[in-house]
Amino acid sequence: MQSLDLTGIDLIKEAPIQEPQRQYYYIAKAKQYVDRLAETLGRTPTFCVTTFGCQMNARDSEKLVGILEQIGYKEETNEENADFVIFNTCTVRENANMRVYGRLGQLSRVKKKNPHMMIGLCGCMMQEAHVVEKLKKSYRYVDLIFGTHNIYKFAELLATRYESGSMVIDIWKDTDKIVEDLPSERKFSFKSGVNIMFGCNNFCSYCIVPYVRGRERSRQPKDIIREIENLVADGVVEVMLLGQNVNSYGKTLDEPMTFAQLLQEIEKIEGLKRIRFMTSHPKDLSDELIEVMKCSKKICKHLHLPVQSGSTRILEKMNRRYTKEQYLKLVEKIKEAVPDISLTTDIIVGFPGETEEDFLETMDVVRKVQYDSAFTFIYSKRSGTPAAVMENQIPEAVIKDRFDRLLKEVQDISSKVCSVHTGTTQEVLVEALNDHDTSLVTGRLSNNILVHFKGDSELIGKLVQVHLDECRGFYYIGHRLS
Ligand code: SAH
Ligand code: SF4
Ligand code: F3S
C-alpha cells in the first residue's frame, strides 16, 4: 500500500470533523506516540493481529494492519513477542468465544513481564454487552476495546488510549455510516476481499450476526468499482466480493441496483481476471444472477449456497424463508445454466427440535446436490437469538452421532465430486509455494479446488494452464502446460 501523505496535517489544530480526514489527523497523531515509543525501545515497535471468524473479519483486519503500518508499527508473527496484540473476534459459535478468553489468559502472563505491551480487542464478540462486562471486571489488563461499527476510528481510539493511559472502550449499537478511503494492507498481493455491503437483515433464528453487525447497508457502486480499479492497478487479479447476503446487494441504495447489475459493472474492469463472491442466501438468488453467471468470463465457477438444513419444517423454524424443494429446484437451475459449477454449503446439525427424520432430510439434500464440500457445524446456542429459547434443545450425544454421519457422507461425496476434473486442463491462479515441498507451487482452480504442481515463486500471482494429473481427495496434483 502507498503511504498516506501526512505532511500537511497540523496537529496543533483541532481534529477535522469530516471523515476520512479526521482519521488521517489521528493517524498522524498516533504516529507521534509510536515514534516516541520507538525511541524508548530503541527499535521499531511491533504488532500482531489475530483474526477469528469469517472473511469479513479478515478484511477488517487488513484495515487494522493498514493503519498500524501507517502509524509506524511493524508486523511480528509471534504474538508473545509483539508490543501490540489485537484479537479481531468472532462470536458466531460459542467455541470461537472460548478461544479468545483462553488466549487472553495466556497473554496476561506475557504482559506481566512486558508492562509496555498493549492488548486490543475488537470484532463481533465486543458487540455483546455481557462480554464487555466480563472484560471490564476480570480482564483489566486489556487496553483497547471497540466494536464492528467503529473500526474505521481505530487510529482515533488508539490516540485516545496513548493520551489517557487507561483502558478505552468504545462500542456502538449500530451505524448507518460507511467511511471510505482508509488505508488497508492486503495479505496477498494478487487477490483481495472487497466489502460490497455490511450487516444483515435476515435474522435467521439461530444466528447472532445481525445483532453484532447491525442493519444491512450497501456501498455505493462507484466506490466499489473505484476500489477494485485501484486494486487492479496495484497487481490484483482476483476479487472476492463480501457480504452476509450478497444477493440482496443494492436494495437500500438511493438508486437501487441489483447484485447481478453490480457484477456486470465489475466484469468490465480491465485487467481484473477473476470474480468471486460470498455469501449467497438461497432465498434471494435471482434468475438474473444465474444468467449473468452463465454469460460471464470472469465470475468463478463456484457458488457457496448455505442450505443449513434439508428439512422444510426446520428451515421454517430457522427463518430461512425457503423450502427443501425450492432449494433443490434452485440448485437444478444453476447446474443447468452453469454445468461445471462447484457448489459448496453450510449445514447446522442439532437445531432445536431437529428429529431423526429432519436430519435424514438433510442427508437427502446432501446426496441430491452432491456438494464439492460442505462446512458442517454443531448448533451453538447464542443468547439473544430466538432459537436459544426454543424448546427441545437436542442432547449432545444425539447431535454428535448425527454430525459424524453427516461428515462421513459429505466427505465421501466430496472426494468423488472433486475428482471429476482429472485429466482436464484448467486455468489456475498460483497462490503460494507449497508448504511441504518448495519445488511445488499451489494454485486455485476457478471452482476453488487447489492443485499442486512443479514451479517456483516467480509464478505467484500468475494465471497458468495446468493439466490435472491426479486427484487426491480434495486437491489435485498436476503439471504446468504454459
Ligand atoms: N451470512 C451467511 C453465514 C454467516 S455465518 C449465510 O447466511 O450463509 C456462517 C455459518 O455459520 C452459517 O452459514 C451457519 O451455518 C453457521 N452458524 C451461524 N450461526 C450458528 C449457530 N448458532 N450454531 C452453529 N452454526 C451457526
Ligand atoms: Fe446469519 Fe442468516 Fe444473516 Fe447469514 S443470512 S448472517 S445466517 S442471519
Ligand atoms: Fe463471526 Fe462476525 Fe463473521 S460473528 S462469522 S466474524 S460476521
XYZ file of C-alpha atoms and ligand atoms in Angstrom:
523
model
C 0.000 0.000 0.000
C 1.135 3.530 -0.697
C 1.959 5.691 2.298
C -0.567 8.347 3.247
C 0.829 11.836 2.901
C 0.596 13.175 6.445
C 2.831 16.214 5.934
C 0.070 18.817 5.573
C -1.620 17.843 8.839
C -1.356 20.419 11.633
C -1.662 18.650 14.970
C -1.836 21.936 16.871
C -5.268 22.477 15.352
C -8.406 20.592 16.425
C -9.195 17.348 14.606
C -11.367 17.836 11.490
C -14.998 16.689 11.805
C -15.136 15.270 8.271
C -14.144 11.622 7.562
C -11.754 10.246 6.438
C -9.710 13.458 7.060
C -10.386 13.114 10.789
C -8.773 9.670 10.808
C -5.770 10.921 8.792
C -5.300 13.523 11.551
C -5.371 10.813 14.235
C -3.031 8.610 12.232
C -0.528 11.489 12.284
C -1.154 11.954 15.994
C -0.797 8.254 16.872
C 2.398 8.222 14.827
C 3.956 10.777 17.183
C 3.339 8.453 20.116
C 4.677 5.435 18.243
C 7.802 7.393 17.224
C 8.369 8.204 20.894
C 7.846 4.559 21.861
C 10.380 3.556 19.190
C 12.917 5.899 20.782
C 12.352 4.431 24.232
C 12.576 0.865 22.970
C 15.492 1.576 20.656
C 13.724 -0.304 17.847
C 10.538 -0.254 15.762
C 7.528 -1.323 17.867
C 5.719 -4.426 16.598
C 2.117 -5.618 16.302
C 0.353 -8.938 15.842
C -3.262 -9.061 14.673
C -5.040 -12.399 15.139
C -8.266 -12.869 13.244
C -11.094 -15.194 14.240
C -14.207 -15.875 12.161
C -15.177 -15.116 8.597
C -13.787 -13.254 5.592
C -15.466 -10.044 6.749
C -13.272 -10.121 9.802
C -10.236 -10.990 7.700
C -10.888 -7.903 5.573
C -11.383 -5.762 8.687
C -8.040 -6.986 9.987
C -6.374 -5.804 6.771
C -7.735 -2.351 7.566
C -6.292 -2.519 11.092
C -2.926 -3.604 9.707
C -3.028 -0.767 7.153
C -3.475 1.789 9.938
C -0.878 0.156 12.212
C 1.731 0.278 9.468
C 0.927 3.905 8.708
C 1.491 4.901 12.318
C 4.852 3.171 12.415
C 4.386 -0.354 13.747
C 5.995 -3.387 12.096
C 4.381 -6.827 11.885
C 5.521 -9.604 14.245
C 4.126 -13.077 13.710
C 4.730 -14.372 17.214
C 2.023 -12.928 19.434
C 4.123 -13.216 22.586
C 6.891 -11.026 21.145
C 4.643 -8.230 19.879
C 4.336 -4.828 21.553
C 0.705 -4.559 20.483
C -1.553 -7.612 20.213
C -5.011 -7.357 18.695
C -7.685 -10.036 18.616
C -10.342 -9.444 15.997
C -13.015 -11.698 17.445
C -15.939 -13.816 16.233
C -18.959 -14.921 18.220
C -20.932 -16.949 15.700
C -20.455 -20.091 17.804
C -19.565 -20.483 21.466
C -16.209 -22.177 20.763
C -14.946 -19.121 18.867
C -15.672 -17.164 22.033
C -13.887 -19.549 24.378
C -10.715 -19.460 22.308
C -10.416 -15.708 22.803
C -10.681 -15.942 26.596
C -8.083 -18.715 26.576
C -5.616 -16.692 24.510
C -6.207 -13.592 26.660
C -5.360 -15.577 29.775
C -2.053 -16.654 28.228
C -1.243 -13.064 27.290
C -1.681 -11.797 30.847
C 1.500 -13.695 31.809
C 3.416 -12.094 28.952
C 2.136 -8.651 29.796
C 3.294 -9.006 33.399
C 6.818 -9.401 32.056
C 6.455 -6.607 29.453
C 4.258 -3.931 31.004
C 4.505 -1.666 27.941
C 2.717 -4.317 25.866
C -0.759 -3.301 24.695
C -3.750 -5.563 24.066
C -6.657 -4.556 21.833
C -9.916 -6.420 21.308
C -12.395 -5.777 18.547
C -14.845 -7.563 16.276
C -18.174 -9.260 16.743
C -17.755 -10.534 20.298
C -17.292 -6.981 21.535
C -20.792 -6.088 20.353
C -22.224 -8.258 23.125
C -22.767 -6.350 26.369
C -22.093 -9.353 28.617
C -18.674 -9.856 27.004
C -17.597 -6.271 27.621
C -18.846 -6.508 31.230
C -16.778 -9.616 31.790
C -13.687 -7.993 30.264
C -14.100 -4.879 32.395
C -14.356 -6.998 35.528
C -11.882 -9.813 35.020
C -9.518 -8.697 32.248
C -8.433 -5.253 33.425
C -5.148 -5.501 31.571
C -6.837 -5.068 28.177
C -6.027 -1.607 26.785
C -8.494 -1.018 23.983
C -11.954 -2.420 23.221
C -14.004 -1.437 20.192
C -16.685 -2.995 18.022
C -17.583 -3.710 14.422
C -19.223 -0.365 13.603
C -16.394 1.959 14.586
C -13.398 0.026 13.319
C -12.678 2.947 10.955
C -11.955 5.003 14.112
C -9.096 2.733 15.150
C -6.420 5.461 14.868
C -8.530 7.886 16.877
C -9.179 5.323 19.617
C -5.524 4.443 19.738
C -4.524 8.103 20.078
C -7.048 8.387 22.937
C -5.507 5.345 24.610
C -1.996 6.809 24.371
C -3.228 10.115 25.780
C -5.293 8.729 28.643
C -3.010 5.847 29.615
C -6.027 3.811 30.686
C -8.462 1.291 29.179
C -10.501 2.758 26.309
C -13.876 1.240 25.454
C -15.984 2.403 22.528
C -18.843 0.255 21.271
C -21.667 1.447 19.044
C -25.001 -0.331 18.867
C -25.422 0.222 15.130
C -24.476 2.653 12.395
C -25.649 3.826 9.008
C -22.204 5.163 8.204
C -19.688 3.774 5.706
C -16.296 5.510 5.754
C -14.326 5.208 2.513
C -10.653 5.726 1.645
C -8.933 4.446 4.757
C -5.612 2.643 4.459
C -5.529 -1.149 4.333
C -2.763 -3.674 3.882
C -3.529 -6.765 1.783
C -2.430 -10.184 2.906
C -1.995 -11.311 -0.722
C -0.571 -9.128 -3.476
C -2.699 -10.708 -6.220
C -6.120 -11.161 -4.630
C -8.284 -9.196 -2.279
C -11.591 -9.216 -0.457
C -13.823 -6.249 -1.226
C -16.750 -5.386 1.023
C -19.816 -4.624 -1.023
C -22.177 -4.450 1.931
C -22.187 -4.613 5.693
C -24.623 -6.044 8.230
C -27.544 -8.402 7.764
C -31.326 -8.065 7.915
C -32.262 -11.719 7.720
C -32.409 -12.715 11.354
C -32.092 -16.445 10.866
C -33.293 -17.597 14.272
C -30.017 -19.252 15.349
C -27.691 -16.503 14.190
C -26.096 -13.667 16.132
C -24.593 -11.860 13.132
C -27.472 -9.358 12.633
C -27.147 -8.320 16.290
C -23.396 -7.785 16.161
C -23.011 -6.472 12.605
C -26.097 -4.282 12.507
C -28.517 -3.490 9.704
C -27.761 -4.156 6.074
C -26.023 -1.301 4.217
C -24.627 -1.435 0.700
C -21.649 0.524 -0.514
C -22.129 2.828 -3.469
C -21.307 1.026 -6.742
C -18.888 3.813 -7.748
C -16.905 3.342 -4.521
C -16.709 -0.415 -5.083
C -15.625 -0.023 -8.701
C -13.020 2.585 -7.799
C -11.612 0.355 -5.064
C -11.341 -2.589 -7.464
C -9.756 -0.434 -10.184
C -7.144 0.705 -7.688
C -6.545 -2.866 -6.565
C -6.076 -3.997 -10.166
C -3.640 -1.143 -10.788
C -1.753 -2.474 -7.761
C -1.479 -6.026 -9.142
C -4.700 -7.696 -8.003
C -6.244 -10.153 -10.499
C -8.924 -11.757 -8.312
C -11.505 -10.157 -6.034
C -13.855 -11.747 -3.544
C -16.945 -9.606 -3.081
C -18.003 -9.827 0.535
C -21.379 -9.545 2.228
C -23.521 -11.663 4.549
C -26.099 -11.866 1.794
C -24.679 -10.516 -1.458
C -27.885 -11.368 -3.296
C -29.687 -8.526 -1.586
C -26.993 -6.012 -2.548
C -28.211 -2.572 -3.536
C -31.732 -2.753 -2.187
C -31.137 0.024 0.314
C -29.296 2.399 -2.034
C -30.936 5.682 -3.058
C -30.641 4.466 -6.616
C -31.258 0.731 -6.174
C -29.127 -1.685 -8.138
C -29.166 -5.475 -8.194
C -26.195 -7.675 -7.373
C -26.294 -9.028 -10.919
C -26.005 -5.489 -12.287
C -23.087 -4.755 -9.983
C -21.342 -7.906 -11.216
C -21.749 -6.785 -14.811
C -20.118 -3.463 -13.992
C -17.235 -5.176 -12.214
C -16.788 -7.563 -15.147
C -15.933 -4.545 -17.343
C -12.867 -3.636 -15.271
C -9.864 -4.224 -17.489
C -7.092 -6.317 -16.007
C -9.353 -7.998 -13.470
C -9.384 -11.711 -14.228
C -11.494 -13.439 -11.613
C -14.537 -12.517 -9.557
C -15.750 -14.486 -6.555
C -18.436 -13.627 -4.034
C -19.717 -14.781 -0.717
C -22.278 -15.458 0.749
C -25.385 -16.138 -1.296
C -28.664 -16.592 0.505
C -30.807 -19.040 -1.488
C -33.982 -17.042 -0.929
C -32.593 -14.031 -2.822
C -30.702 -15.732 -5.631
C -32.297 -14.382 -8.806
C -32.658 -15.737 -12.339
C -30.900 -12.570 -13.428
C -27.846 -13.596 -11.376
C -27.844 -17.104 -12.855
C -27.948 -15.599 -16.335
C -25.055 -13.247 -15.543
C -23.004 -16.135 -14.133
C -23.710 -18.160 -17.231
C -22.510 -15.438 -19.599
C -19.614 -14.103 -17.550
C -15.988 -14.713 -18.466
C -14.681 -13.666 -15.070
C -17.076 -14.983 -12.437
C -15.585 -18.154 -10.988
C -17.360 -21.463 -11.330
C -18.077 -21.725 -7.665
C -21.140 -20.924 -5.614
C -21.345 -21.140 -1.851
C -25.030 -21.681 -1.160
C -25.657 -22.409 2.523
C -28.606 -24.764 2.975
C -28.378 -25.044 6.813
C -30.941 -27.876 6.907
C -32.735 -30.124 4.447
C -35.964 -30.224 6.417
C -38.618 -27.700 5.415
C -40.015 -27.831 8.954
C -36.642 -26.891 10.473
C -35.923 -24.334 7.738
C -39.115 -22.584 8.743
C -38.087 -22.537 12.395
C -34.712 -21.221 11.291
C -36.476 -18.385 9.460
C -34.596 -19.199 6.254
C -37.600 -18.499 4.042
C -37.198 -21.327 1.533
C -38.290 -24.958 1.491
C -36.275 -28.058 0.730
C -37.982 -28.282 -2.669
C -37.295 -24.641 -3.534
C -33.637 -25.108 -2.646
C -33.292 -28.249 -4.767
C -35.028 -26.563 -7.675
C -32.668 -23.613 -7.436
C -29.670 -25.960 -7.467
C -31.058 -27.690 -10.539
C -31.475 -24.357 -12.336
C -27.918 -23.312 -11.510
C -26.425 -26.621 -12.607
C -28.330 -26.457 -15.843
C -27.118 -22.936 -16.620
C -23.517 -23.495 -15.472
C -22.881 -27.247 -15.758
C -19.307 -27.269 -14.454
C -20.088 -25.203 -11.355
C -18.848 -26.330 -7.990
C -21.354 -25.996 -5.154
C -20.458 -25.718 -1.500
C -22.630 -25.199 1.548
C -23.001 -24.709 5.305
C -25.059 -27.128 7.398
C -26.112 -26.906 11.036
C -26.748 -30.139 12.921
C -28.858 -30.278 16.075
C -31.017 -27.187 15.703
C -33.684 -27.221 18.476
C -36.439 -29.702 17.687
C -34.467 -31.499 14.938
C -35.747 -35.085 14.746
C -34.083 -38.075 13.101
C -36.495 -37.577 10.166
C -35.440 -33.937 9.830
C -31.817 -34.993 9.885
C -32.442 -37.603 7.179
C -33.903 -34.830 5.008
C -30.580 -33.010 5.351
C -28.723 -36.181 4.347
C -31.059 -36.447 1.375
C -30.227 -32.916 0.193
C -26.523 -33.653 0.563
C -26.898 -36.749 -1.639
C -29.052 -34.983 -4.206
C -26.923 -31.842 -4.583
C -23.522 -33.596 -4.491
C -21.595 -30.715 -2.931
C -17.899 -30.234 -3.657
C -17.553 -29.504 0.016
C -19.697 -28.622 2.994
C -18.925 -26.876 6.254
C -20.779 -28.760 8.953
C -21.474 -27.079 12.292
C -22.894 -28.296 15.561
C -25.699 -25.955 16.579
C -24.442 -23.477 19.142
C -26.870 -21.623 21.359
C -26.352 -17.843 21.071
C -28.083 -15.878 23.792
C -30.389 -13.191 22.491
C -31.376 -15.166 19.376
C -34.898 -16.657 19.085
C -33.569 -20.234 18.797
C -31.812 -20.004 22.168
C -35.157 -20.119 23.956
C -36.813 -22.715 21.718
C -37.948 -25.955 23.294
C -36.366 -29.324 22.573
C -32.707 -28.407 22.567
C -31.041 -31.600 21.329
C -28.820 -33.703 23.637
C -25.127 -33.603 22.841
C -24.784 -37.346 22.200
C -27.570 -37.299 19.596
C -26.009 -34.303 17.844
C -22.575 -35.918 17.854
C -23.925 -39.084 16.257
C -25.730 -37.120 13.525
C -22.733 -34.881 12.980
C -20.413 -37.871 12.435
C -22.808 -39.494 9.972
C -23.196 -36.242 8.058
C -19.480 -35.588 7.953
C -18.774 -39.043 6.538
C -21.423 -38.610 3.846
C -20.152 -35.145 2.938
C -16.554 -36.355 2.694
C -17.396 -39.450 0.627
C -19.375 -37.377 -1.840
C -16.859 -34.592 -1.976
C -13.901 -36.837 -2.807
C -15.970 -38.341 -5.620
C -17.198 -34.981 -6.947
C -13.794 -33.319 -6.778
C -12.122 -35.984 -8.907
C -14.335 -35.460 -11.977
C -11.879 -32.964 -13.433
C -8.980 -35.427 -13.550
C -7.347 -35.405 -16.992
C -8.580 -31.920 -17.918
C -6.509 -28.765 -18.362
C -7.604 -25.758 -16.352
C -6.614 -22.176 -15.733
C -5.009 -21.838 -12.315
C -4.112 -18.810 -10.224
C -0.847 -19.564 -8.452
C -1.153 -18.555 -4.804
C 1.909 -19.751 -2.891
C 4.876 -22.038 -2.632
C 3.782 -25.413 -1.335
C 4.105 -25.674 2.465
C 5.680 -29.116 2.472
C 7.665 -29.225 -0.747
C 9.105 -25.949 -2.048
C 9.736 -27.365 -5.509
C 5.938 -27.207 -5.868
C 3.515 -24.308 -6.028
C -0.122 -24.281 -5.007
C -2.762 -22.768 -7.229
C -6.515 -22.472 -7.252
C -8.895 -23.525 -9.981
C -11.848 -21.378 -10.912
C -14.032 -23.791 -8.926
C -11.953 -23.144 -5.800
C -10.174 -26.535 -5.704
C -6.422 -26.479 -5.079
C -3.764 -28.033 -7.303
C -0.075 -28.596 -6.568
C 2.480 -28.669 -9.392
C 6.167 -28.031 -10.130
C 7.029 -24.344 -10.173
C 8.791 -21.536 -8.342
C 7.897 -18.329 -6.549
C 8.111 -16.360 -9.839
C 4.715 -17.837 -10.678
C 2.893 -16.477 -7.619
C 0.014 -14.245 -8.683
C 0.084 -15.516 -12.299
C -2.607 -17.393 -14.187
C -1.284 -20.528 -15.874
C -2.659 -23.582 -17.654
C -2.303 -26.755 -15.621
C -3.092 -30.344 -16.522
C -4.770 -32.140 -13.622
C -2.993 -35.493 -13.435
C -4.359 -36.989 -10.272
C -6.986 -36.207 -7.628
C -6.028 -36.874 -4.019
C -9.253 -36.445 -2.089
C -9.769 -32.703 -2.007
C -6.907 -31.471 -4.160
C -5.048 -32.270 -7.385
C -1.503 -32.971 -8.440
C -0.826 -31.566 -11.886
C 1.762 -30.233 -14.290
C 2.058 -26.891 -15.968
C 1.467 -26.538 -19.703
C 2.031 -22.810 -20.160
N -24.403 -14.969 6.062
C -24.001 -16.276 5.833
C -23.448 -17.006 7.014
C -22.673 -16.340 8.087
S -22.305 -17.333 9.467
C -25.214 -17.054 5.336
O -26.327 -16.739 5.603
O -24.976 -18.038 4.708
C -21.536 -18.745 8.733
C -22.211 -20.022 9.072
O -22.155 -20.275 10.453
C -23.689 -20.099 8.753
O -23.933 -20.383 7.417
C -24.175 -21.192 9.653
O -24.108 -22.454 9.031
C -23.187 -21.149 10.804
N -23.841 -20.671 12.025
C -24.387 -19.466 12.253
N -24.918 -19.427 13.498
C -24.708 -20.636 14.051
C -25.035 -21.219 15.313
N -25.697 -20.546 16.236
N -24.649 -22.501 15.538
C -23.974 -23.201 14.600
N -23.659 -22.709 13.407
C -24.011 -21.432 13.124
Fe -26.798 -15.082 9.921
Fe -28.805 -15.653 8.347
Fe -27.690 -13.244 8.203
Fe -26.372 -15.369 7.327
S -28.274 -14.561 6.476
S -25.594 -13.758 8.620
S -27.022 -16.972 8.733
S -28.835 -14.087 9.922
Fe -18.024 -14.361 13.193
Fe -18.708 -11.888 12.996
Fe -18.057 -13.227 10.841
S -19.635 -13.367 14.330
S -18.631 -15.297 11.329
S -16.725 -12.764 12.485
S -19.581 -11.644 10.983
